[in-house]
Coordinates of C-alpha atoms in Angstrom, one line a residue:
Chain O
M160 CA -100.4 62.3 -5.1
K161 CA -99.1 59.1 -4.3
G162 CA -101.6 58.7 -1.2
T163 CA -104.5 59.3 -3.4
R164 CA -103.0 56.9 -5.5
V165 CA -103.2 54.5 -3.2
T166 CA -106.4 54.7 -1.3
R167 CA -108.1 54.8 -5.0
Y168 CA -106.5 51.1 -5.4
R169 CA -107.5 49.7 -2.5
R170 CA -111.4 51.4 -2.2
A171 CA -111.1 49.5 -6.2
G172 CA -109.8 46.3 -4.6
L173 CA -112.4 45.7 -1.4
Q174 CA -114.8 46.9 -4.1
R175 CA -113.8 44.7 -6.1
G176 CA -113.7 41.8 -3.1
R177 CA -117.6 42.8 -2.4
I178 CA -119.0 42.7 -5.6
E179 CA -117.8 39.1 -6.5
L180 CA -118.2 37.7 -2.8
R181 CA -122.2 38.9 -3.5
Q182 CA -121.8 37.1 -7.2
L183 CA -120.5 33.7 -4.6
L184 CA -123.8 34.1 -2.8
R185 CA -125.9 34.6 -6.0
N186 CA -124.5 31.7 -8.0
P187 CA -126.2 28.7 -7.4
K188 CA -124.0 26.1 -8.5
E189 CA -120.7 27.6 -7.1
L190 CA -122.7 28.8 -4.0
S191 CA -123.8 24.8 -3.4
G192 CA -120.2 23.2 -4.1
H193 CA -119.6 25.0 -0.6
L194 CA -122.9 24.1 1.2
T195 CA -122.6 20.8 0.0
N196 CA -119.3 20.1 1.5
V197 CA -120.9 21.3 5.2
A198 CA -123.7 19.3 4.2
V199 CA -121.3 15.7 4.1
A200 CA -119.5 17.1 7.3
V201 CA -122.4 17.2 8.9
A202 CA -123.9 13.8 7.4
V203 CA -121.1 11.3 8.3
A204 CA -121.0 13.3 11.7
A205 CA -124.5 12.3 12.0
F206 CA -123.8 8.6 11.2
I207 CA -120.7 8.3 13.5
S208 CA -121.7 6.6 17.0
E209 CA -118.4 5.3 18.2
D210 CA -116.2 7.4 21.2
V211 CA -112.8 8.5 19.6
P212 CA -110.8 5.2 21.4
G213 CA -109.7 5.6 24.9
T214 CA -112.1 8.8 25.2
G215 CA -115.8 9.3 26.1
I216 CA -115.9 11.8 23.6
P217 CA -117.7 11.2 20.6
M218 CA -115.6 10.1 17.3
A219 CA -118.0 12.9 15.4
H220 CA -116.2 15.8 17.1
L221 CA -113.0 14.3 16.1
T222 CA -114.7 14.6 12.4
L223 CA -116.9 17.8 12.1
A224 CA -113.3 19.6 13.8
G225 CA -111.4 17.6 11.2
F226 CA -113.6 18.4 8.1
A227 CA -113.4 22.5 9.9
A228 CA -109.8 22.4 8.8
Y229 CA -110.3 20.8 5.5
L230 CA -112.6 22.8 4.6
L231 CA -109.8 26.2 5.0
F232 CA -107.8 24.2 3.1
Q233 CA -110.0 23.6 0.4
V234 CA -110.8 26.9 -0.2
G235 CA -107.2 28.1 -0.2
L236 CA -105.8 24.8 -2.3
V237 CA -108.0 24.4 -4.7
N238 CA -111.2 27.2 -4.9
L239 CA -108.5 29.6 -5.0
P240 CA -106.0 28.0 -8.1
Q241 CA -109.2 27.4 -10.0
I242 CA -110.5 31.1 -9.6
L243 CA -107.1 32.2 -10.4
V244 CA -106.7 29.8 -13.5
T245 CA -109.7 30.6 -14.8
E246 CA -110.3 34.4 -14.7
R247 CA -106.5 34.5 -16.3
E248 CA -108.1 32.6 -19.0
E249 CA -111.0 35.0 -19.5
G250 CA -108.3 38.1 -19.6
A251 CA -109.2 39.7 -16.1
L252 CA -105.8 39.1 -15.2
L253 CA -104.7 41.3 -18.7
R254 CA -107.4 43.9 -17.9
L255 CA -106.0 44.4 -14.4
R256 CA -102.8 44.7 -15.8
A257 CA -103.3 47.2 -17.8
T258 CA -105.2 49.7 -15.6
P259 CA -103.3 51.0 -13.3
G260 CA -104.1 49.7 -9.6
G261 CA -105.3 46.8 -11.2
I262 CA -103.0 44.2 -9.6
P263 CA -102.6 44.8 -6.3
A264 CA -107.2 45.7 -6.6
Y265 CA -107.2 42.1 -7.4
L266 CA -105.0 40.9 -4.6
I267 CA -107.0 42.7 -2.1
A268 CA -110.2 41.5 -3.6
K269 CA -109.3 37.8 -3.8
C270 CA -107.6 38.0 0.1
V271 CA -111.9 39.3 0.4
L272 CA -113.0 36.9 -1.2
V273 CA -111.2 33.4 0.0
V274 CA -111.8 35.0 4.1
A275 CA -115.2 36.1 3.9
T276 CA -115.6 32.1 2.3
A277 CA -113.3 30.0 4.6
V278 CA -114.9 31.9 7.6
G279 CA -118.1 31.9 6.4
T280 CA -118.4 28.4 6.0
L281 CA -115.9 27.6 9.0
A282 CA -118.7 29.3 10.9
L283 CA -121.8 27.5 9.0
L284 CA -119.8 24.2 9.2
L285 CA -119.7 24.4 13.3
L286 CA -122.8 26.2 13.3
A287 CA -125.2 23.4 11.4
G288 CA -123.6 20.7 13.6
A289 CA -123.6 21.8 16.8
V290 CA -127.6 22.4 15.7
L291 CA -128.5 19.3 13.8
V292 CA -126.0 16.6 15.8
D293 CA -124.8 18.1 18.8
G294 CA -121.8 19.0 17.2
P295 CA -118.5 20.6 19.2
V296 CA -118.2 23.9 19.8
P297 CA -115.2 26.0 21.1
R298 CA -114.2 25.2 24.8
G299 CA -114.2 28.9 26.7
A300 CA -112.5 31.9 25.4
A301 CA -109.1 30.5 25.9
G302 CA -111.0 28.0 22.7
W303 CA -112.1 30.3 20.8
L304 CA -108.7 31.9 20.8
T305 CA -107.4 29.3 20.0
L306 CA -109.6 28.8 17.0
L307 CA -109.3 32.4 15.7
W308 CA -105.1 31.6 15.7
V309 CA -105.5 28.3 14.2
T310 CA -107.8 29.4 11.4
A311 CA -106.0 33.0 10.9
L312 CA -102.8 31.0 10.4
G313 CA -104.1 28.2 8.5
L314 CA -105.2 30.3 5.7
L315 CA -101.9 32.0 5.7
A316 CA -100.4 28.7 5.1
V317 CA -102.6 27.8 2.6
V318 CA -103.7 31.2 0.3
P319 CA -100.7 31.9 -0.8
L320 CA -99.4 28.3 -1.7
G321 CA -102.5 28.2 -3.6
A322 CA -101.6 31.8 -5.5
A323 CA -98.3 30.2 -6.4
I324 CA -100.5 27.2 -7.3
G325 CA -102.9 29.1 -9.4
A326 CA -99.9 31.2 -11.4
V327 CA -98.7 28.2 -12.8
L328 CA -101.1 25.8 -13.8
P329 CA -101.7 25.7 -17.4
N330 CA -105.7 26.0 -17.8
P331 CA -109.0 25.3 -15.5
R332 CA -109.7 21.7 -17.0
E333 CA -106.4 20.5 -16.5
A334 CA -105.7 22.3 -13.0
L335 CA -109.3 21.0 -11.5
A336 CA -107.0 17.4 -11.7
L337 CA -103.1 18.2 -11.1
I338 CA -105.0 19.5 -7.7
M339 CA -107.4 17.0 -6.6
L340 CA -105.4 14.4 -6.3
P341 CA -102.9 15.5 -3.6
V342 CA -105.1 17.2 -1.8
M343 CA -107.5 13.8 -1.5
A344 CA -104.9 11.9 -0.5
L345 CA -103.5 14.3 2.2
L346 CA -107.2 14.4 3.6
I347 CA -106.9 10.8 3.9
M348 CA -103.4 10.6 5.5
S349 CA -103.7 13.4 7.8
G350 CA -106.1 12.2 10.4
T351 CA -108.7 14.5 9.4
V352 CA -111.6 13.0 9.6
F353 CA -110.4 9.5 12.0
P354 CA -107.9 9.6 14.2
I355 CA -104.1 10.0 12.5
T356 CA -102.6 7.5 15.3
T357 CA -104.6 4.2 13.5
L358 CA -102.5 5.3 10.3
P359 CA -98.3 3.8 9.9
V360 CA -96.4 5.7 11.3
P361 CA -94.5 6.5 7.8
V362 CA -97.8 7.7 6.5
Q363 CA -98.3 10.2 10.1
Q364 CA -94.6 11.1 9.1
V365 CA -95.4 11.6 5.4
A366 CA -98.6 14.4 6.7
S367 CA -96.4 16.0 9.0
V368 CA -94.6 17.6 6.8
F369 CA -97.8 19.4 5.0
P370 CA -100.3 21.6 7.1
L371 CA -103.4 19.7 6.7
K372 CA -102.3 17.7 9.6
W373 CA -101.5 20.4 11.6
M374 CA -104.5 22.7 10.2
A375 CA -106.5 19.6 12.2
Q376 CA -104.7 19.2 15.2
G377 CA -104.9 22.7 16.0
L378 CA -108.5 22.9 15.6
R379 CA -109.5 20.0 17.7
S380 CA -107.7 21.5 20.6
A381 CA -110.0 24.7 20.3
L382 CA -113.0 22.1 19.7
L383 CA -112.3 19.4 21.7
P384 CA -111.7 18.7 25.1
D385 CA -108.6 18.1 27.1
A386 CA -109.3 14.5 27.4
A387 CA -109.0 13.5 23.8
R388 CA -105.2 14.2 23.7
A389 CA -105.7 10.7 24.2
A390 CA -106.0 10.2 20.5
E391 CA -102.7 12.5 19.5
P392 CA -99.6 10.7 18.0
A393 CA -97.7 12.7 21.1
G394 CA -100.5 12.3 23.6
S395 CA -100.4 16.4 23.6
W396 CA -101.8 19.4 21.2
E397 CA -98.4 20.8 20.2
L398 CA -100.0 24.0 20.1
P399 CA -95.8 25.3 19.2
M400 CA -95.5 22.9 16.8
V401 CA -98.5 23.3 14.9
A402 CA -97.9 27.6 14.9
L403 CA -94.2 26.7 13.8
V404 CA -94.8 23.9 10.5
L405 CA -98.6 26.8 9.8
T406 CA -96.2 29.6 10.0
A407 CA -93.1 28.2 7.6
W408 CA -95.9 27.5 4.8
A409 CA -96.7 30.3 5.4
V410 CA -93.7 32.1 4.5
L411 CA -93.2 29.2 1.5
G412 CA -96.1 30.3 0.4
F413 CA -95.4 33.6 0.5
L414 CA -91.9 33.4 -1.0
L415 CA -93.4 31.1 -4.0
A416 CA -96.2 33.2 -4.8
V417 CA -94.8 37.1 -5.1
P418 CA -92.3 36.0 -7.9
L419 CA -95.1 33.2 -9.2
L420 CA -97.9 36.0 -9.5
R421 CA -96.0 38.9 -10.8
R422 CA -94.7 36.4 -13.6
A423 CA -97.8 35.3 -14.4
A424 CA -99.5 38.7 -14.4
R425 CA -96.3 39.7 -17.1
R426 CA -96.5 37.4 -19.2
E427 CA -100.3 38.0 -19.9
S428 CA -100.8 40.0 -23.2
G429 CA -103.6 39.8 -26.2
S430 CA -101.7 37.3 -27.8
R431 CA -101.0 34.9 -25.7
L432 CA -105.2 34.8 -24.4
S433 CA -106.2 34.0 -27.6
A434 CA -103.1 31.3 -28.5
R435 CA -104.7 30.0 -25.5
R436 CA -108.2 30.2 -26.8
R437 CA -107.5 28.7 -30.0
K438 CA -106.0 25.7 -28.2
A439 CA -109.0 24.9 -26.1
A440 CA -111.8 25.7 -29.0
R441 CA -109.5 23.3 -30.7
S442 CA -110.0 20.8 -27.7
G443 CA -113.7 21.1 -28.0
A444 CA -113.6 22.2 -24.0
V445 CA -115.5 26.2 -25.1
P446 CA -117.3 27.1 -28.2
A447 CA -114.9 29.3 -30.5
Q448 CA -115.7 32.3 -30.5
G449 CA -115.7 35.4 -32.5
Chain A
M202 CA -112.7 63.8 -43.7
T203 CA -110.4 67.2 -42.4
R204 CA -106.4 67.1 -41.6
R205 CA -105.7 68.4 -39.3
P206 CA -101.7 69.8 -39.8
V207 CA -99.9 68.4 -36.6
P208 CA -96.8 70.2 -35.0
A209 CA -94.0 68.1 -35.9
H210 CA -92.8 67.9 -32.1
D211 CA -96.7 66.8 -30.8
V212 CA -95.3 62.9 -30.6
V213 CA -97.5 59.9 -29.3
V214 CA -95.8 56.9 -30.2
E215 CA -92.0 57.3 -31.3
A216 CA -90.1 53.5 -32.7
R217 CA -86.7 53.6 -33.8
D218 CA -85.1 50.5 -35.5
V219 CA -87.5 48.2 -33.0
T220 CA -86.4 44.5 -33.6
M221 CA -87.7 41.2 -32.2
A222 CA -86.6 38.1 -32.4
Y223 CA -87.7 34.5 -31.3
G224 CA -85.0 32.0 -31.5
D225 CA -83.7 32.5 -35.1
V226 CA -87.0 33.4 -36.1
D227 CA -86.6 37.2 -36.5
V228 CA -90.6 38.9 -36.3
L229 CA -89.3 42.6 -36.5
R230 CA -86.7 43.8 -38.8
G231 CA -86.5 47.6 -37.7
V232 CA -89.7 49.4 -37.8
D233 CA -89.7 53.2 -37.1
L234 CA -93.2 54.3 -36.2
D235 CA -94.4 57.9 -35.4
I236 CA -97.7 58.4 -34.6
H237 CA -98.8 62.3 -34.0
R238 CA -101.4 63.9 -31.1
G239 CA -105.0 63.0 -32.2
E240 CA -104.4 60.6 -35.0
V241 CA -106.0 57.6 -36.3
F242 CA -103.1 55.8 -37.6
A243 CA -103.9 52.0 -38.7
L244 CA -100.8 49.2 -38.7
L245 CA -101.9 46.3 -41.4
G246 CA -100.9 43.5 -42.4
P247 CA -101.1 40.2 -43.0
N248 CA -100.9 37.3 -40.5
G249 CA -97.8 36.6 -38.9
A250 CA -96.4 40.0 -40.2
G251 CA -95.0 41.3 -36.2
K252 CA -98.3 43.3 -36.1
T253 CA -98.8 41.9 -32.7
T254 CA -95.9 41.7 -31.5
T255 CA -95.3 45.8 -32.9
V256 CA -99.0 46.5 -31.2
E257 CA -97.2 45.0 -27.6
I258 CA -94.4 46.4 -27.7
L259 CA -95.8 49.6 -27.7
E260 CA -98.5 48.2 -25.1
G261 CA -95.6 47.2 -22.8
F262 CA -96.6 44.0 -22.9
R263 CA -93.8 42.6 -24.6
R264 CA -89.7 43.0 -24.7
R265 CA -88.1 44.2 -27.7
S266 CA -84.7 42.9 -28.9
T267 CA -83.1 45.9 -29.8
G268 CA -84.0 49.3 -31.0
D269 CA -86.1 52.6 -28.7
V270 CA -89.0 53.2 -28.3
R271 CA -91.1 55.5 -26.5
V272 CA -94.7 56.2 -26.0
L273 CA -96.4 59.4 -23.9
G274 CA -92.7 60.4 -23.8
A275 CA -91.3 56.5 -21.4
D276 CA -90.3 53.6 -22.4
P277 CA -93.6 51.1 -22.7
E278 CA -90.9 48.7 -20.7
R279 CA -90.7 50.5 -17.7
G280 CA -93.6 52.2 -17.6
D281 CA -95.4 53.0 -14.3
D282 CA -98.9 52.7 -13.4
A283 CA -99.5 56.6 -14.0
W284 CA -98.6 55.9 -17.3
R285 CA -100.5 53.3 -18.0
G286 CA -103.3 55.3 -16.8
R287 CA -103.1 57.3 -19.4
L288 CA -103.3 54.5 -21.8
G289 CA -106.8 52.5 -23.4
L290 CA -106.3 48.6 -24.8
V291 CA -109.2 47.2 -26.8
L292 CA -108.4 43.6 -27.4
Q293 CA -109.7 40.9 -29.5
S294 CA -109.4 38.5 -27.3
W295 CA -111.3 39.4 -24.0
R296 CA -114.4 37.3 -22.6
D297 CA -113.4 38.7 -18.7
H298 CA -115.6 39.3 -15.8
P299 CA -118.8 37.5 -17.2
R300 CA -120.7 37.0 -14.6
W301 CA -120.9 41.1 -13.9
R302 CA -123.3 43.4 -14.6
V303 CA -122.5 45.7 -17.5
A304 CA -122.5 49.1 -15.6
E305 CA -121.3 47.8 -12.2
L306 CA -118.4 46.8 -14.2
L307 CA -118.1 50.1 -16.1
A308 CA -118.8 52.3 -12.9
H309 CA -115.9 49.3 -11.1
F310 CA -113.3 50.5 -13.5
A311 CA -113.7 54.3 -13.4
T312 CA -112.5 54.0 -9.5
Y313 CA -108.9 53.0 -10.8
Y314 CA -108.7 56.3 -12.9
P315 CA -108.6 59.9 -11.7
D316 CA -110.4 61.7 -13.6
P317 CA -112.3 58.7 -15.5
R318 CA -115.7 59.8 -17.2
D319 CA -119.3 59.4 -16.4
P320 CA -119.6 55.6 -16.8
A321 CA -124.1 55.9 -17.2
E322 CA -122.6 58.5 -19.7
L323 CA -119.8 56.4 -21.5
L324 CA -123.0 53.7 -21.2
A325 CA -124.8 56.2 -23.8
L326 CA -122.2 56.6 -25.5
V327 CA -121.2 53.3 -27.0
G328 CA -124.9 52.8 -27.2
L329 CA -125.7 49.8 -24.3
T330 CA -127.6 52.1 -22.5
D331 CA -130.1 49.7 -22.6
Q332 CA -128.0 46.7 -21.1
A333 CA -126.6 48.0 -18.2
G334 CA -128.1 46.4 -16.0
R335 CA -127.2 42.4 -17.7
Q336 CA -124.7 40.0 -17.2
V337 CA -121.5 40.4 -19.4
N338 CA -122.1 36.9 -20.9
R339 CA -125.5 37.6 -22.0
L340 CA -124.2 40.5 -24.6
S341 CA -123.9 39.6 -27.9
G342 CA -120.4 39.9 -30.0
G343 CA -120.9 43.4 -30.9
Q344 CA -122.4 44.8 -28.1
R345 CA -119.3 42.6 -26.2
R346 CA -116.8 44.8 -28.2
R347 CA -118.3 48.2 -28.0
L348 CA -118.0 47.5 -23.9
D349 CA -114.9 46.7 -23.9
V350 CA -114.5 49.9 -26.2
A351 CA -115.9 51.9 -23.1
L352 CA -114.0 50.0 -21.1
G353 CA -110.6 50.9 -22.9
I354 CA -111.8 54.8 -22.9
V355 CA -113.2 55.1 -19.1
G356 CA -109.9 56.3 -17.5
R357 CA -109.4 59.3 -21.0
P358 CA -106.8 57.4 -22.0
E359 CA -104.3 59.8 -24.7
L360 CA -103.9 57.2 -26.3
L361 CA -106.2 53.7 -27.7
F362 CA -105.2 50.6 -29.3
L363 CA -107.6 49.0 -30.9
D364 CA -106.9 45.5 -32.0
E365 CA -109.3 44.3 -35.1
P366 CA -112.3 45.9 -33.2
T367 CA -115.6 45.3 -36.0
T368 CA -114.3 41.6 -36.0
G369 CA -118.0 40.6 -36.3
F370 CA -120.0 43.1 -36.5
D371 CA -122.3 43.2 -38.6
P372 CA -122.8 46.6 -41.1
E373 CA -124.8 48.6 -38.3
A374 CA -122.6 48.5 -35.4
R375 CA -119.4 48.6 -37.4
H376 CA -120.8 51.7 -39.0
E377 CA -121.9 52.5 -35.1
F378 CA -118.3 51.6 -34.2
H379 CA -117.0 54.0 -36.7
L380 CA -118.7 57.0 -35.8
L381 CA -118.3 56.6 -31.9
V382 CA -113.9 56.2 -33.0
E383 CA -113.9 59.0 -35.4
R384 CA -115.3 60.9 -32.7
L385 CA -112.7 60.7 -30.1
A386 CA -110.2 60.9 -32.2
R387 CA -111.8 64.2 -33.6
E388 CA -113.5 66.1 -30.9
E389 CA -111.5 64.9 -28.0
G390 CA -107.8 65.0 -29.6
V391 CA -107.4 61.3 -28.5
T392 CA -104.6 59.2 -31.1
V393 CA -105.9 55.5 -31.9
L394 CA -103.5 52.8 -33.0
L395 CA -106.3 50.7 -35.5
T396 CA -104.6 47.3 -36.1
T397 CA -106.9 45.8 -38.6
H398 CA -107.1 43.4 -41.9
D399 CA -110.1 45.2 -43.4
L400 CA -109.4 47.3 -45.5
V401 CA -112.3 49.1 -45.9
E402 CA -112.5 49.6 -42.6
A403 CA -108.5 51.2 -42.7
E404 CA -109.6 53.9 -45.0
R405 CA -112.4 54.8 -43.3
L406 CA -110.8 55.8 -40.0
A407 CA -107.4 56.0 -40.6
D408 CA -105.3 59.6 -41.0
R409 CA -103.0 57.3 -42.0
I410 CA -101.7 53.0 -42.5
A411 CA -98.6 51.6 -42.5
M412 CA -98.2 48.7 -44.0
L413 CA -96.4 46.3 -42.3
V414 CA -94.8 42.5 -44.4
G415 CA -92.2 40.5 -43.1
G416 CA -91.4 42.8 -40.0
R417 CA -90.9 45.9 -41.6
I418 CA -92.7 49.1 -42.9
R419 CA -93.0 48.9 -46.6
A420 CA -95.8 51.6 -46.9
L421 CA -96.9 54.8 -44.5
G422 CA -98.8 57.3 -46.0
T423 CA -102.2 58.3 -46.3
P424 CA -104.6 56.1 -47.6
A425 CA -104.9 58.1 -50.6
E426 CA -101.3 58.4 -51.2
L427 CA -100.9 54.4 -51.0
A428 CA -103.6 53.8 -53.3
R429 CA -102.3 56.1 -55.1
R430 CA -98.4 54.3 -54.6
A431 CA -100.1 51.0 -56.2
A432 CA -98.3 50.6 -59.3
A433 CA -101.7 49.3 -60.7
Q434 CA -103.1 52.1 -63.2
A435 CA -107.3 53.8 -62.8
E436 CA -109.3 51.2 -65.1
V437 CA -112.4 52.6 -67.5
R438 CA -115.0 50.9 -68.2
W439 CA -117.8 51.0 -70.6
T440 CA -120.6 49.6 -72.9
A441 CA -119.6 50.0 -76.7
D442 CA -122.2 50.6 -79.3
D443 CA -122.6 47.1 -80.5
G444 CA -123.3 45.9 -76.4
T445 CA -119.9 44.4 -75.9
P446 CA -119.3 45.4 -72.0
R447 CA -115.1 47.5 -72.8
R448 CA -112.3 47.8 -69.6
E449 CA -109.3 49.5 -70.4
R450 CA -106.4 50.4 -68.4
T451 CA -104.8 54.1 -68.5
A452 CA -103.0 56.1 -66.1
D453 CA -105.0 58.9 -67.2
P454 CA -108.5 58.1 -66.9
S455 CA -109.5 62.1 -67.8
Q456 CA -108.2 62.0 -70.7
L457 CA -109.8 58.7 -71.9
V458 CA -112.7 59.6 -70.8
W459 CA -113.3 62.5 -72.0
E460 CA -112.2 61.2 -75.3
L461 CA -114.9 58.8 -74.9
H462 CA -117.8 61.2 -74.5
R463 CA -115.6 62.9 -78.0
D464 CA -116.1 60.3 -80.1
A465 CA -119.3 59.6 -79.0
D466 CA -120.7 62.7 -79.1
G467 CA -123.1 62.0 -76.2
P468 CA -123.6 59.9 -73.3
I469 CA -121.6 56.5 -72.8
A470 CA -123.9 53.6 -71.4
G471 CA -122.6 51.6 -68.2
L472 CA -119.6 54.1 -67.3
E473 CA -117.7 53.3 -64.7
V474 CA -113.8 54.6 -63.3
R475 CA -112.5 52.4 -60.8
R476 CA -109.3 54.3 -59.0
P477 CA -106.3 52.4 -57.6
T478 CA -107.6 51.0 -54.4
L479 CA -106.0 50.5 -51.0
E480 CA -106.7 46.8 -51.4
D481 CA -104.3 46.8 -55.1
T482 CA -101.3 48.6 -53.1
Y483 CA -102.1 45.9 -49.7
L484 CA -102.1 42.8 -52.3
H485 CA -99.1 44.6 -54.1
M486 CA -97.2 44.6 -51.3
V487 CA -97.6 41.7 -50.1
K488 CA -97.4 39.4 -53.2
R489 CA -94.0 41.8 -53.4
A490 CA -93.1 39.9 -50.3
A491 CA -94.1 36.6 -50.9
D492 CA -92.4 36.5 -54.3
G493 CA -89.4 36.5 -52.4
T494 CA -88.7 40.6 -54.5
D495 CA -87.2 41.1 -50.4
Q496 CA -85.9 37.8 -50.1
A497 CA -82.3 39.0 -51.6
E498 CA -82.4 41.7 -49.5
D499 CA -82.9 39.9 -46.1
E500 CA -80.8 37.2 -47.1
E501 CA -77.8 40.1 -47.5
A502 CA -78.8 41.3 -44.5
R503 CA -78.6 37.6 -42.7
A504 CA -75.4 37.0 -44.2
A505 CA -74.1 40.3 -43.3

């Protein structure tokens, strides 16, 4: 009985993920958001002509690798929290809470959606980069392997964290403003689109605490030749450190996400939903209904 | 409306002396409820009376302060997935899954339950067959609510919670909705707990009505019983021979009408008998609570 129930929930979760993914692909507004990221990255790469200092490697390759890392970072820490907050506001979380197996299925669906979005945009970026601006491709089997584990571990580092953030943010309007500022600061501080060694050492040290710097560094190791190590702070790719920092964030993310998501789901009720809706209607964010 | 005798042991919802306090504010001050299988039970009350709190405690969405609650044999605070699968919820504030298609959403929610209704039949039942391929956010308010009802019953719940289900419905949609609820209760034995402001709806649908005022159940009974309980008397109206409208209040309207006919020795123009209504009882209860008739009692309770 237990077995069949779990199977049913897993099937429901995968079905939900598939349907939400199809909706994303059919929603021009949301889809164009992801495509714009890729277009901007490729356009920036096309305008950069110099080399990575001290090497003969095009700076555009370093920039594209950095953008690739940023795309993963954004899916986990910007898109995912926004989806969670929006769906909580609409009452989807409450409906799933009132449905047997609804919350596990919801989490499965979000994993499907996030992984597909991240891998899809990453593949599109690398493909468009390679075709349009002679961008970098993984170097040999080892390069592909590194690309795979850095992507996987990078997502593990940011997705649970994004879920935790989505669980505590007040509403979709404020959520975006609250998230974007630190994300943009990290984008600049982490040396994603230009060599981090050009930044002051204290900034480099702050950036080293957060996952984006390590995701970018890991992807550079997969996409750039070893000569590019000259532009790294340690003069090497520091892959063990990449693995360590990302794992630490993944663990922290899970430790935060599980209780916070549970709390968010437990707190949902019809009256809270209506109260938030009234508040939103008063502030003019959504038209009053019903 | 036919009323079937209900065996006393078949109690779906049982609440004993349930209280709820938020800080210093007592929202529920000892609520007792018994709802029987197959019954349509309406919970009436002004805003802030504790209706929503009561229902959310029964749904397992809110922890009570004290008291005992059993819903379908389990404490809602410890209800597991299997228990949850036996409940259906229709809340008024849902605007979820806006981008899903109607049939797709219903078929998806059917997959969570062991023995779901057929989604296509269910769409026909709630009158949404023509909207099956439409996106949920393109439905009208009434259609959206009917979809919510379909989602609420897709898992064949034994107990269905309906929260202000017909707010914003036009009269025809309301009528259709009432037929649907009656059908679920009478033909399929679904127990329905309805919260509403609409006294006509409560009178029309409910086997029994509880009036919740100031955190307590002040009156409980069939609509007819409650109407009779009102202090108000029946009112007889007619047009006198000189053409002036007349009205008189009496406990025995039949006697008065008979006397009128006897005196006139023929038909009476404009004759009308108004029985005390549920609304009279309701307003009486609410007014009494507001007047402070109950205030003294509550203050005593607080002092004790």
